[in-house]
Tab-separated table of C-alpha atoms in Angstrom:
chain	number	residue	atom	x	y	z
O	27	MET	CA	100.753	145.320	96.961
O	28	SER	CA	99.276	143.417	99.846
O	29	GLN	CA	95.554	142.974	100.442
O	30	LEU	CA	93.917	144.866	103.301
O	31	SER	CA	93.724	142.747	106.413
O	32	ALA	CA	90.259	141.505	107.246
O	33	THR	CA	91.148	141.819	110.922
O	34	GLN	CA	92.092	145.487	110.766
O	35	SER	CA	90.267	147.287	113.566
O	36	PRO	CA	88.868	150.820	113.467
O	37	VAL	CA	91.425	153.579	113.858
O	38	SER	CA	90.769	156.461	116.206
O	39	PRO	CA	91.039	159.898	114.616
O	40	ALA	CA	92.879	161.128	117.669
O	41	SER	CA	95.495	158.435	118.166
O	42	THR	CA	96.496	155.163	116.600
O	43	ASN	CA	97.254	153.908	120.108
O	44	GLN	CA	93.553	153.741	120.950
O	45	SER	CA	92.008	150.438	119.919
O	46	MET	CA	88.616	148.943	119.380
O	47	PRO	CA	87.884	145.257	119.997
O	48	SER	CA	89.468	142.837	117.550
O	49	ALA	CA	87.591	141.699	114.463
O	50	SER	CA	86.741	138.359	116.037
O	51	SER	CA	85.079	140.028	119.009
O	52	MET	CA	83.437	142.690	116.880
O	53	ILE	CA	81.543	140.223	114.742
O	54	GLN	CA	80.621	137.819	117.524
O	55	ARG	CA	76.899	137.797	118.132
O	56	GLY	CA	76.765	136.861	121.781
O	57	ASN	CA	73.609	135.656	123.469
O	58	GLY	CA	73.157	138.389	126.034
O	59	LEU	CA	72.058	141.983	126.130
O	60	GLN	CA	72.199	143.918	122.857
O	61	VAL	CA	72.437	147.670	123.495
O	62	VAL	CA	71.496	150.002	120.656
O	63	VAL	CA	73.003	153.475	120.979
O	64	GLY	CA	71.031	156.231	119.256
O	65	LEU	CA	67.393	155.924	118.248
O	66	GLY	CA	67.289	157.354	114.765
O	67	LYS	CA	66.054	155.402	111.762
O	68	SER	CA	68.962	152.943	111.729
O	69	GLY	CA	68.786	152.539	115.519
O	70	LEU	CA	65.085	151.673	115.428
O	71	SER	CA	65.761	149.286	112.560
O	72	ALA	CA	68.450	147.526	114.631
O	73	VAL	CA	66.132	147.285	117.644
O	74	ASN	CA	63.373	145.709	115.561
O	75	TYR	CA	65.777	143.277	113.913
O	76	LEU	CA	67.364	142.103	117.182
O	77	HIS	CA	64.036	141.953	119.013
O	78	ALA	CA	62.562	139.765	116.265
O	79	LEU	CA	65.469	137.344	116.707
O	80	GLY	CA	64.670	137.029	120.408
O	81	TYR	CA	67.601	138.957	121.848
O	82	PRO	CA	67.180	141.010	125.030
O	83	VAL	CA	67.503	144.588	123.767
O	84	ALA	CA	68.063	147.957	125.417
O	85	VAL	CA	68.338	151.447	123.922
O	86	THR	CA	70.152	154.527	125.133
O	87	ASP	CA	70.083	157.974	123.537
O	88	ALA	CA	71.486	161.331	124.612
O	89	GLY	CA	68.197	163.023	123.745
O	90	LEU	CA	64.513	162.232	123.960
O	91	PRO	CA	63.994	160.505	120.596
O	92	LYS	CA	60.685	160.902	118.803
O	93	LEU	CA	60.914	157.351	117.477
O	94	ALA	CA	60.664	155.929	121.011
O	95	GLU	CA	56.906	155.550	120.564
O	96	HIS	CA	57.586	152.998	117.815
O	97	LEU	CA	59.692	150.680	119.992
O	98	PRO	CA	58.522	147.095	120.555
O	99	THR	CA	57.433	146.077	124.029
O	100	ASN	CA	59.914	144.819	126.636
O	101	ILE	CA	62.701	147.159	125.509
O	102	VAL	CA	64.772	148.784	128.253
O	103	THR	CA	65.266	152.495	127.536
O	104	LYS	CA	67.711	155.017	128.993
O	105	PHE	CA	67.174	158.470	127.472
O	106	GLY	CA	68.515	161.947	128.220
O	107	ALA	CA	72.154	160.823	128.306
O	108	LEU	CA	74.146	157.872	127.050
O	109	ASP	CA	74.094	155.349	129.892
O	110	GLY	CA	77.618	154.128	130.674
O	111	GLU	CA	76.415	151.493	133.137
O	112	LEU	CA	74.122	149.989	130.538
O	113	LEU	CA	76.938	149.932	127.988
O	114	SER	CA	79.259	148.181	130.426
O	115	VAL	CA	76.900	145.206	130.852
O	116	ALA	CA	76.149	144.784	127.132
O	117	ASP	CA	77.102	141.651	125.255
O	118	ARG	CA	77.257	143.723	122.078
O	119	ILE	CA	76.760	147.426	121.302
O	120	ILE	CA	75.153	148.525	118.051
O	121	ILE	CA	76.053	152.164	117.537
O	122	SER	CA	74.199	154.596	115.303
O	123	PRO	CA	76.402	156.318	112.704
O	124	GLY	CA	75.908	159.815	114.111
O	125	ILE	CA	77.510	158.857	117.436
O	126	ASP	CA	81.287	158.843	117.819
O	127	PRO	CA	82.499	155.455	119.125
O	128	TYR	CA	85.438	157.216	120.799
O	129	LEU	CA	83.359	159.240	123.212
O	130	PRO	CA	84.545	158.672	126.802
O	131	VAL	CA	81.271	156.919	127.665
O	132	PHE	CA	82.480	153.946	125.595
O	133	ASP	CA	85.823	153.614	127.397
O	134	GLY	CA	84.489	151.036	129.819
O	135	ALA	CA	83.024	148.924	127.027
O	136	ARG	CA	86.305	149.018	125.110
O	137	ALA	CA	88.226	148.035	128.240
O	138	ARG	CA	85.935	145.007	128.572
O	139	LYS	CA	86.388	144.239	124.842
O	140	ILE	CA	82.653	144.500	124.235
O	141	ALA	CA	81.884	144.488	120.505
O	142	ILE	CA	80.925	147.910	119.141
O	143	VAL	CA	79.450	147.501	115.670
O	144	SER	CA	77.225	149.239	113.130
O	145	ASP	CA	73.929	148.037	111.726
O	146	ILE	CA	75.888	147.395	108.517
O	147	GLN	CA	77.881	144.746	110.395
O	148	LEU	CA	74.652	142.996	111.342
O	149	PHE	CA	73.450	143.229	107.735
O	150	HIS	CA	76.693	141.713	106.469
O	151	GLU	CA	76.291	138.711	108.777
O	152	VAL	CA	72.823	137.972	107.373
O	153	ALA	CA	73.833	138.669	103.776
O	154	LYS	CA	76.658	136.165	104.117
O	155	GLN	CA	74.299	133.519	105.477
O	156	ARG	CA	71.726	134.124	102.715
O	157	ASP	CA	74.313	134.495	99.936
O	158	ILE	CA	73.175	138.052	99.088
O	159	PRO	CA	75.921	139.899	97.160
O	160	ILE	CA	76.651	143.423	98.378
O	161	ILE	CA	77.545	146.355	96.151
O	162	ALA	CA	79.146	148.873	98.531
O	163	ILE	CA	79.498	152.526	97.547
O	164	THR	CA	81.105	155.369	99.456
O	165	GLY	CA	82.861	158.643	98.684
O	166	SER	CA	82.875	162.239	99.796
O	167	ASN	CA	80.446	163.169	97.025
O	168	ALA	CA	77.977	161.652	94.562
O	169	LYS	CA	77.448	158.426	96.502
O	170	SER	CA	73.673	158.903	96.752
O	171	THR	CA	73.333	159.559	93.021
O	172	VAL	CA	75.517	156.596	92.075
O	173	THR	CA	73.864	154.272	94.606
O	174	THR	CA	70.408	155.138	93.313
O	175	LEU	CA	71.476	154.767	89.673
O	176	VAL	CA	73.146	151.397	90.286
O	177	GLY	CA	70.053	150.243	92.174
O	178	GLU	CA	67.900	151.150	89.153
O	179	MET	CA	70.304	149.297	86.867
O	180	VAL	CA	70.103	146.163	89.006
O	181	LYS	CA	66.306	146.344	89.180
O	182	ASN	CA	65.943	146.876	85.445
O	183	ALA	CA	68.188	143.872	84.832
O	184	GLY	CA	65.502	141.735	86.483
O	185	VAL	CA	67.249	141.226	89.824
O	186	LYS	CA	65.362	141.705	93.112
O	187	VAL	CA	67.396	144.420	94.764
O	188	GLY	CA	67.450	146.260	98.070
O	189	VAL	CA	68.855	149.806	97.989
O	190	GLY	CA	69.643	151.659	101.195
O	191	GLY	CA	72.127	152.031	104.026
O	192	ASN	CA	73.049	155.673	104.467
O	193	LEU	CA	70.490	156.463	101.755
O	194	GLY	CA	66.794	156.130	102.496
O	195	THR	CA	66.012	152.686	103.897
O	196	PRO	CA	68.165	151.383	106.778
O	197	ALA	CA	70.112	148.321	105.682
O	198	LEU	CA	68.440	145.874	108.078
O	199	ASP	CA	64.977	146.867	106.843
O	200	LEU	CA	65.990	145.671	103.371
O	201	LEU	CA	65.909	142.130	104.778
O	202	LEU	CA	62.165	142.347	105.355
O	203	GLU	CA	61.688	141.510	101.663
O	204	PRO	CA	63.377	138.722	99.683
O	205	ILE	CA	66.292	140.263	97.782
O	206	GLN	CA	68.923	138.813	95.484
O	207	MET	CA	71.388	141.709	95.716
O	208	ALA	CA	71.979	144.717	97.990
O	209	VAL	CA	73.239	148.122	96.869
O	210	LEU	CA	74.414	150.077	99.903
O	211	GLU	CA	75.491	153.677	100.262
O	212	LEU	CA	77.891	153.758	103.206
O	213	SER	CA	79.171	156.739	105.152
O	214	SER	CA	82.535	156.984	106.876
O	215	PHE	CA	80.640	156.871	110.178
O	216	GLN	CA	79.050	153.509	109.308
O	217	LEU	CA	82.304	152.082	107.994
O	218	GLN	CA	84.176	153.098	111.138
O	219	THR	CA	82.472	150.245	113.010
O	220	THR	CA	82.135	147.746	110.145
O	221	THR	CA	84.668	144.974	109.628
O	222	ASN	CA	85.312	142.606	106.695
O	223	LEU	CA	82.263	143.620	104.646
O	224	ALA	CA	83.327	141.239	101.837
O	225	ALA	CA	81.427	143.153	99.144
O	226	LYS	CA	81.050	141.728	95.647
O	227	VAL	CA	81.931	145.192	94.313
O	228	ALA	CA	83.188	148.141	96.356
O	229	THR	CA	84.231	151.671	95.466
O	230	VAL	CA	85.368	154.926	97.025
O	231	LEU	CA	84.124	157.320	94.354
O	232	ASN	CA	86.261	160.257	95.464
O	233	MET	CA	87.923	161.757	98.518
O	234	SER	CA	87.886	165.359	99.720
O	235	PRO	CA	87.939	166.873	103.221
O	236	ASP	CA	84.725	166.159	105.125
O	237	HIS	CA	83.706	165.271	108.676
O	238	LEU	CA	87.155	166.261	109.932
O	239	ASP	CA	85.498	167.349	113.165
O	240	ARG	CA	84.721	163.645	113.721
O	241	HIS	CA	87.747	161.913	112.181
O	242	GLY	CA	90.365	164.436	113.287
O	243	ASN	CA	92.225	164.731	109.975
O	244	MET	CA	92.273	163.391	106.421
O	245	LEU	CA	94.194	160.298	107.501
O	246	GLY	CA	91.451	159.275	109.919
O	247	TYR	CA	88.784	160.030	107.311
O	248	HIS	CA	90.670	158.069	104.620
O	249	GLN	CA	91.148	155.059	106.892
O	250	ALA	CA	87.449	154.965	107.752
O	251	LYS	CA	86.389	155.168	104.095
O	252	HIS	CA	88.797	152.462	102.976
O	253	ARG	CA	87.384	149.909	105.405
O	254	ILE	CA	84.855	149.319	102.621
O	255	PHE	CA	87.521	147.280	100.799
O	256	GLN	CA	88.068	144.679	103.532
O	257	GLY	CA	87.459	141.238	102.005
O	258	VAL	CA	86.282	142.778	98.714
O	259	GLN	CA	85.909	140.625	95.568
O	260	SER	CA	86.284	143.389	92.938
O	261	ILE	CA	86.832	147.144	92.948
O	262	VAL	CA	86.008	150.268	90.938
O	263	VAL	CA	88.572	153.080	91.086
O	264	ASN	CA	88.443	156.761	90.173
O	265	ARG	CA	91.696	157.019	88.231
O	266	GLU	CA	91.738	160.813	88.704
O	267	ASP	CA	91.667	160.576	92.494
O	268	LEU	CA	94.618	158.709	93.966
O	269	LEU	CA	93.044	158.717	97.426
O	270	SER	CA	90.247	156.506	96.109
O	271	ARG	CA	92.633	153.663	95.168
O	272	PRO	CA	93.028	150.977	97.832
O	273	LEU	CA	95.980	148.762	98.653
O	274	VAL	CA	94.813	145.442	97.221
O	275	ALA	CA	96.359	142.427	95.522
O	276	ASP	CA	97.597	142.994	91.972
O	277	ASP	CA	95.221	140.349	90.624
O	278	MET	CA	92.127	142.014	92.116
O	279	PRO	CA	89.437	142.440	89.403
O	280	THR	CA	89.442	146.206	88.817
O	281	LEU	CA	87.746	148.729	86.549
O	282	THR	CA	88.505	152.439	86.435
O	283	PHE	CA	86.512	155.524	85.461
O	284	GLY	CA	87.345	159.174	84.877
O	285	SER	CA	86.604	162.269	82.823
O	286	ASN	CA	89.544	161.643	80.496
O	287	ALA	CA	89.714	159.252	77.557
O	288	PRO	CA	89.722	155.643	78.780
O	289	ASP	CA	92.254	152.880	78.197
O	290	MET	CA	91.045	149.593	76.741
O	291	ASN	CA	88.148	148.062	78.686
O	292	GLN	CA	87.965	151.031	81.075
O	293	TYR	CA	85.350	153.809	81.311
O	294	GLY	CA	85.820	157.474	80.397
O	295	LEU	CA	84.781	160.397	78.193
O	296	ILE	CA	85.726	160.869	74.557
O	297	LYS	CA	85.618	164.561	73.612
O	298	ASP	CA	85.489	165.399	69.925
O	299	SER	CA	86.914	168.552	68.386
O	300	ASP	CA	83.395	169.749	67.560
O	301	GLY	CA	82.448	169.737	71.261
O	302	GLU	CA	80.571	166.436	71.215
O	303	ILE	CA	81.095	164.320	74.361
O	304	TRP	CA	80.622	160.558	74.511
O	305	LEU	CA	80.494	158.095	77.384
O	306	ALA	CA	82.872	155.330	76.348
O	307	ARG	CA	84.274	151.957	77.293
O	308	GLY	CA	87.722	151.864	75.783
O	309	ARG	CA	87.315	152.988	72.177
O	310	GLU	CA	83.638	152.026	72.082
O	311	ARG	CA	81.306	155.018	72.213
O	312	LEU	CA	78.358	154.035	74.373
O	313	LEU	CA	76.164	157.120	74.698
O	314	ASN	CA	76.223	160.769	73.689
O	315	GLU	CA	76.080	163.155	76.639
O	316	LYS	CA	72.993	164.765	75.089
O	317	ASP	CA	71.137	161.508	75.766
O	318	VAL	CA	72.024	161.555	79.480
O	319	PRO	CA	69.388	163.455	81.520
O	320	ILE	CA	71.718	164.264	84.436
O	321	LYS	CA	73.774	167.305	83.431
O	322	GLY	CA	77.306	168.494	84.073
O	323	GLU	CA	80.595	166.718	83.486
O	324	HIS	CA	80.654	165.495	87.090
O	325	ASN	CA	77.353	163.686	86.506
O	326	LEU	CA	78.726	162.050	83.366
O	327	VAL	CA	81.557	160.741	85.541
O	328	ASN	CA	78.974	159.480	88.039
O	329	ALA	CA	77.283	157.619	85.196
O	330	LEU	CA	80.590	156.050	84.163
O	331	SER	CA	81.227	154.840	87.715
O	332	ALA	CA	77.796	153.211	87.771
O	333	LEU	CA	78.485	151.430	84.471
O	334	ALA	CA	81.786	150.093	85.846
O	335	ILE	CA	80.125	148.916	89.062
O	336	GLY	CA	77.340	147.261	87.080
O	337	GLU	CA	79.785	145.438	84.826
O	338	LEU	CA	81.601	143.905	87.782
O	339	ALA	CA	78.227	142.972	89.288
O	340	GLY	CA	77.383	141.087	86.105
O	341	LEU	CA	74.711	143.404	84.677
O	342	PRO	CA	74.099	143.532	80.886
O	343	LEU	CA	75.439	146.682	79.223
O	344	GLU	CA	72.383	147.406	77.053
O	345	SER	CA	70.085	147.284	80.066
O	346	MET	CA	72.353	149.649	81.981
O	347	LEU	CA	72.440	152.148	79.115
O	348	THR	CA	68.649	152.090	78.872
O	349	THR	CA	68.428	152.841	82.587
O	350	LEU	CA	70.917	155.680	82.250
O	351	LYS	CA	68.922	157.315	79.438
O	352	ASN	CA	65.903	157.468	81.756
O	353	PHE	CA	67.604	158.489	85.010
O	354	VAL	CA	66.850	162.090	85.966
O	355	GLY	CA	68.932	162.212	89.146
O	356	LEU	CA	68.099	163.015	92.753
O	357	PRO	CA	66.568	166.117	94.348
O	358	HIS	CA	68.949	168.813	95.628
O	359	ARG	CA	71.932	167.342	93.784
O	360	CYS	CA	72.815	169.835	91.048
O	361	GLU	CA	69.130	169.769	90.125
O	362	PHE	CA	67.974	172.193	87.434
O	363	ILE	CA	64.964	174.098	88.774
O	364	THR	CA	64.028	176.925	86.391
O	365	THR	CA	65.284	179.880	84.395
O	366	THR	CA	64.505	183.210	86.077
O	367	HIS	CA	65.924	186.686	85.454
O	368	GLN	CA	67.980	185.119	82.624
O	369	LEU	CA	69.689	182.778	85.132
O	370	ASP	CA	69.520	178.988	84.959
O	371	CYS	CA	68.961	178.045	88.616
O	372	PHE	CA	70.486	174.861	90.043
O	373	ASP	CA	69.779	173.420	93.508
O	374	ASP	CA	72.832	171.595	94.862
O	375	SER	CA	71.857	171.957	98.520
O	376	LYS	CA	73.241	168.440	99.106
O	377	GLY	CA	76.653	169.965	98.414
O	378	THR	CA	77.655	170.029	102.074
O	379	ASN	CA	81.431	169.810	101.633
O	380	ILE	CA	84.161	171.397	99.539
O	381	GLY	CA	84.610	168.478	97.149
O	382	SER	CA	80.938	168.369	96.251
O	383	THR	CA	80.843	172.094	95.539
O	384	ILE	CA	84.005	171.926	93.435
O	385	ALA	CA	82.397	169.129	91.406
O	386	ALA	CA	79.274	171.243	90.844
O	387	ILE	CA	81.245	174.362	89.864
O	388	LEU	CA	83.494	172.452	87.464
O	389	GLY	CA	80.665	170.320	86.106
O	390	LEU	CA	78.449	173.303	85.237
O	391	GLY	CA	81.320	175.658	84.464
O	392	LYS	CA	82.686	173.390	81.741
O	393	VAL	CA	79.234	173.282	80.144
O	394	TYR	CA	78.466	177.021	80.304
O	395	ALA	CA	81.936	178.487	79.650
O	396	PRO	CA	81.888	177.557	75.946
O	397	LYS	CA	78.603	179.503	75.755
O	398	GLY	CA	80.280	182.585	77.237
O	399	LYS	CA	78.384	182.268	80.528
O	400	LYS	CA	79.589	182.432	84.135
O	401	LEU	CA	78.207	181.357	87.508
O	402	ALA	CA	76.810	183.077	90.566
O	403	VAL	CA	77.534	180.741	93.486
O	404	ILE	CA	75.936	180.754	96.945
O	405	LEU	CA	78.252	179.434	99.686
O	406	GLY	CA	77.825	179.112	103.432
O	407	GLY	CA	76.337	177.489	106.495
O	408	GLN	CA	78.204	175.418	109.058
O	409	GLY	CA	81.678	174.701	107.736
O	410	LYS	CA	82.526	171.600	109.808
O	411	GLY	CA	86.142	172.695	110.251
O	412	GLN	CA	86.945	172.743	106.524
O	413	ASN	CA	89.479	175.056	104.879
O	414	PHE	CA	87.694	176.654	101.927
O	415	ALA	CA	90.817	177.903	100.140
O	416	GLU	CA	90.556	175.015	97.690
O	417	LEU	CA	87.408	176.607	96.230
O	418	ALA	CA	89.314	179.676	95.054
O	419	LYS	CA	90.655	178.297	91.769
O	420	PRO	CA	87.406	176.809	90.379
O	421	LEU	CA	85.584	179.986	91.400
O	422	MET	CA	88.157	182.160	89.640
O	423	ASP	CA	87.862	179.965	86.550
O	424	TYR	CA	84.073	179.914	86.258
O	425	ALA	CA	82.317	182.364	88.635
O	426	GLN	CA	81.314	186.006	88.246
O	427	VAL	CA	79.729	186.534	91.678
O	428	VAL	CA	79.990	184.697	95.025
O	429	TYR	CA	77.461	185.165	97.831
O	430	PHE	CA	78.320	184.192	101.424
O	431	ILE	CA	75.548	183.194	103.827
O	432	GLY	CA	75.183	181.648	107.253
O	433	GLU	CA	77.281	180.986	110.302
O	434	ASP	CA	80.675	180.561	108.631
O	435	ALA	CA	80.350	183.245	105.952
O	436	ASP	CA	83.286	185.236	107.336
O	437	LYS	CA	85.532	182.157	107.573
O	438	ILE	CA	84.799	181.144	103.988
O	439	ALA	CA	85.604	184.673	102.781
O	440	ALA	CA	88.841	184.687	104.793
O	441	ASP	CA	89.925	181.278	103.473
O	442	LEU	CA	89.280	182.354	99.886
O	443	ALA	CA	91.188	185.582	100.465
O	444	SER	CA	94.175	183.570	101.702
O	445	ALA	CA	94.183	181.823	98.311
O	446	GLY	CA	94.038	185.083	96.341
O	447	LEU	CA	90.284	185.431	95.928
O	448	ASP	CA	89.567	188.675	97.742
O	449	ALA	CA	87.853	191.959	96.877
O	450	HIS	CA	90.805	192.897	94.654
O	451	ASN	CA	91.112	189.574	92.822
O	452	PRO	CA	92.461	189.738	89.239
O	453	ALA	CA	89.471	187.800	87.864
O	454	GLY	CA	87.123	190.608	88.857
O	455	ILE	CA	84.831	188.300	90.804
O	456	VAL	CA	82.399	190.174	93.041
O	457	LEU	CA	82.203	188.876	96.628
O	458	THR	CA	79.059	189.726	98.598
O	459	LYS	CA	78.175	188.831	102.185
O	460	CYS	CA	74.480	188.117	102.713
O	461	GLN	CA	72.892	187.033	105.970
O	462	THR	CA	70.313	184.689	104.483
O	463	LEU	CA	69.588	182.584	101.442
O	464	GLU	CA	66.713	184.891	100.510
O	465	GLN	CA	69.016	187.910	100.534
O	466	ALA	CA	71.502	186.094	98.316
O	467	VAL	CA	68.858	185.159	95.741
O	468	ASN	CA	67.456	188.698	95.681
O	469	GLN	CA	70.970	190.072	95.220
O	470	ALA	CA	71.491	187.738	92.269
O	471	TRP	CA	68.404	189.159	90.561
O	472	GLN	CA	69.824	192.664	91.049
O	473	ASP	CA	73.305	191.676	89.847
O	474	GLN	CA	72.315	189.929	86.616
O	475	PRO	CA	71.754	193.075	84.533
O	476	THR	CA	75.137	194.402	85.663
O	477	PHE	CA	76.971	191.293	84.442
O	478	PRO	CA	75.733	190.209	80.987
O	479	ALA	CA	77.878	187.045	81.133
O	480	LEU	CA	76.072	185.857	84.253
O	481	GLY	CA	74.031	182.833	83.185
O	482	VAL	CA	73.744	180.485	86.174
O	483	LEU	CA	72.674	180.773	89.812
O	484	LEU	CA	74.067	177.809	91.739
O	485	LEU	CA	73.267	176.984	95.360
O	486	SER	CA	76.115	174.684	96.374
O	487	PRO	CA	76.980	175.782	99.923
O	488	ALA	CA	79.936	173.462	100.736
O	489	CYS	CA	78.523	173.517	104.278
O	490	ALA	CA	76.004	171.868	106.532
O	491	SER	CA	72.694	173.701	106.843
O	492	PHE	CA	71.801	173.390	110.513
O	493	ASP	CA	72.577	177.005	111.391
O	494	GLN	CA	69.471	178.184	109.504
O	495	PHE	CA	67.579	175.076	108.355
O	496	SER	CA	66.514	171.651	109.598
O	497	GLY	CA	68.698	170.035	106.910
O	498	TYR	CA	69.824	170.275	103.310
O	499	VAL	CA	66.357	169.266	102.101
O	500	GLU	CA	64.654	172.285	103.687
O	501	ARG	CA	67.449	174.552	102.446
O	502	GLY	CA	66.923	173.271	98.918
O	503	GLN	CA	63.159	173.611	99.163
O	504	VAL	CA	63.488	177.234	100.302
O	505	PHE	CA	65.848	177.950	97.408
O	506	GLN	CA	63.410	176.443	94.935
O	507	ARG	CA	60.537	178.545	96.270
O	508	LEU	CA	62.681	181.671	96.002
O	509	VAL	CA	63.740	181.141	92.388
O	510	LYS	CA	60.500	179.846	90.898
O	511	PRO	CA	58.395	182.577	89.299
O	512	GLN	CA	55.447	183.496	91.503
């Protein structure tokens, strides 16, 4: 197989005939006006970085950003709409990840071959100059958990590390402190305008439909994600997800991970006949799942991916295992909250797409099914154009009750019905439409005595939260308040 071209330019979700500037123009710095588009956290970070280097900087945003009060002096601002005239006179455009680079307002800039890049592109340029290795992590699900875990592994190995990107700290702010390695979580939006990242280790943890409203279809989404492999030095592959495997040279240093038993020198799970589960490298048993604080089979797979990434980054195995035994995971990511009304309550509010919710259902279902317990699952919110039919099988395998909430409740129910999960389904799963999260939780308390096998209440909506909440964090916080005993 041939290696990905380092000069491959971003691909429009709408048409492969649309083109962005070439790689050489994208990474050129220029000496003139730097226009930052979008003043969120990463936009402000880019402004501060460029201003400190002495560039003339301007900012445009479609809204009236709250962070404007934190801008340095002498910054030109155009708020209330994206300013096409300003974009057309830029020497380089730094676009925030939430803004689509194929909006018509950028047509003039593309026609003039003005570089349109992400803050990650700027970070890469500096990292290359300072010889800072980059560990680059993306995927439809689990990337925040794995990024945080790998960052802890690097830190505990005695390496000065910066952890950020799409998670927490904007990438350019990591350069404010001396670091020896960077661990970056990268979204498809950031990768869409990043070229030739040249990471020391890169991985696409998994692929499932997400952000199709932005990328147009799975092909556009896949192409954006796989830009992470441009110029890569080594890769980690999910051997159970073919869409995660890139086209790279046969001699590329590669490690794989998965929930099945591993081949020699690869990472996987060994499952004994007595139900014991071990994290393993080849035939070597590394850690019993009982000693891993993050629960569910999907989280064991996350741990395996982190071990593979760490190995390729040169981290000592014993140090990584020690870190893993002390890692409790991230908030709102299949987080155990409490046991109430005989239900173990899990907050997976970060589950904003189908793949993430499937992982949560399977991960918990495979743990509770041997105990004779089933799940009550809360789904709903803003569906982002997804088809929810894929959820039908894992729900039929492991759920007893499904609650629908939010804006796309009816669509989710219709999609599941198209896949055989309707009111008359053979599994006897009860489907209940609730307007709000509070109604769903209250209904779960009422349903538990009716279904003795019901042992888990899982909030994993497979949807964005903006129809009823400010974000997944608030949704998770509300859920936690509702389930905790008063």
